[in-house]
Amino acid sequence: MLAQRLIERKRDGGRIEPGEWRALVLAYAAGHVPDYQMAALLMAAFLRGLDRGETVALTEAMMASGLRLDLSHLRTPRVDKHSTGGVGDKVSLVLAPLIASLGVTVPMMSGRGLGHTGGTLDKLESIPGMRTDLTMRQSIVQLERIGCVLIGQTEEIAPADKKLYSLRSATSTVESIPLIASSIMSKKLAEDLTGLVLDVKRGSGSFMPDLERGLDLARTMIELGADHGCPVVALVTAMDRPLGRASGNALEVEEAIHALRGEGPPDLMRVTYALGAEMLQIAGVASSREAAWRDMEVAISSGRAAEKMREIIDAQGGNGGVVDDPSVLPQASACELYDAPRRGFVARVEPRAVGRGVVALGGGRQRLDDAVDPAVGFVITAKPGDWVEQGEPLATIFARDASGIETGRASLREAIAIAEEAEPPLPLVSHRVTVAGVEAYES
Ligand code: URA
């Protein structure tokens, strides 16, 4: 009965009080409110919106549905990074060990790929033996011992959000700023962080292509963090082309390992260092962007960051030897070059088409419970603005068989446009958002 009254009120543009959000979310998590009523309420919330008080109440209710890490006994700062997701976005795989190697505790909780975007958990699970379903107790022990854990959302952390997110993905109610912000922050705040850095993607391949909506999302999450004593800083970064060269789970792990060894592609390194510098400053271990940048370069050139990655993988049951020899990763049985069909400038490498191509090869999922093939994907070396000759290799396709190669070829034909001229791509990092407002990112 409670749910029906709340649906009516939200449908008619009214407000749901904090106590009512709490009761509703807990009743839903316990199975006392059916999916059909919750779906109706979510659609009403999607269409009518939530005010700041409602967004805070929903976040707190989802957080309270599970356990909260208590890391207050650690003497180090605790910082995580969250990305709104994109294609080829393997930044977390580089950033977590890199920042942990510099004395910041990184309890990194990530998600799975959905639709055209990849997910860090799927990438990590392509490492033989790697487990991402650690319990809260195991996570705390690992954080005490090596300062970093790479996990997914378990039943212990914001279980109401987990159930609601599945329902939202099945009812087209994901793309609502208060619903997204409360979903992400309910998990992040449960990590007991002292700071959080957001990577808000903009451009055609992002989940929220419109800059203004991305900024709104950043502001909403920054406010939620501020309300809970967790400073949040956001950078707006480009997703009008894939990040780095590799798209596909094991291929991205391999590229991240190269990055940790100092051989990462320049665009990936730039976004990683920009976000890393924010993490180190919010943690209080670097006094300026320049100092943070230098510390990260040393952590990579000295091998410390790669060593931290090996420790994390070993600790989570994976084969840490992957750091020296990425060929232990699953390998695709078919692999072919994709050549430029004509000469000209690379005008576009459309991330959505690349991401959909990875899904078509079997490397991504349409539904949250689909299985993924870790080995398939693309390595695209062409970048917007490059001049290419006809027949020059632009990419390599990794597939299960010859028919997968044809599927990959069709995806790349759609994704890579060659023309007489090319528009300049979006700046890799364009804005910085804090509680004080939005500023242009000066590089
Ligand atoms: N990721 C989440 O965890 N929740 C959302 O609502 C969207 C993306």
Coordinates of N, CA and C and ligand atoms in Angstrom, one line a residue, residues 165 168 179-180 183-184 187 207, ligand 1:
Y165 N 19.5 -1.2 -9.8 CA 20.3 -0.9 -11.1 C 19.9 -1.9 -12.1
R168 N 16.5 -0.9 -13.3 CA 16.6 0.3 -14.1 C 17.1 0.0 -15.5
L179 N 19.2 9.6 -10.2 CA 19.2 8.1 -10.0 C 20.7 7.6 -10.2
I180 N 21.4 8.2 -11.2 CA 22.8 7.7 -11.4 C 23.6 8.2 -10.3
S183 N 23.0 6.2 -7.2 CA 23.5 4.8 -7.3 C 25.0 4.7 -7.2
I184 N 25.7 5.6 -7.9 CA 27.2 5.6 -7.8 C 27.7 5.9 -6.4
K187 N 27.5 3.5 -3.4 CA 28.6 2.5 -3.3 C 29.9 3.2 -2.9
F207 N 28.3 7.8 -22.1 CA 27.0 7.4 -21.6 C 26.0 8.7 -21.6
Ligands
URA1 N1 26.8 3.1 -12.8 C1 26.1 2.8 -11.7 O1 26.7 2.2 -10.8 N2 24.9 3.3 -11.5 C2 24.2 4.0 -12.5 O2 23.1 4.4 -12.2 C3 24.9 4.2 -13.7 C4 26.2 3.8 -13.8

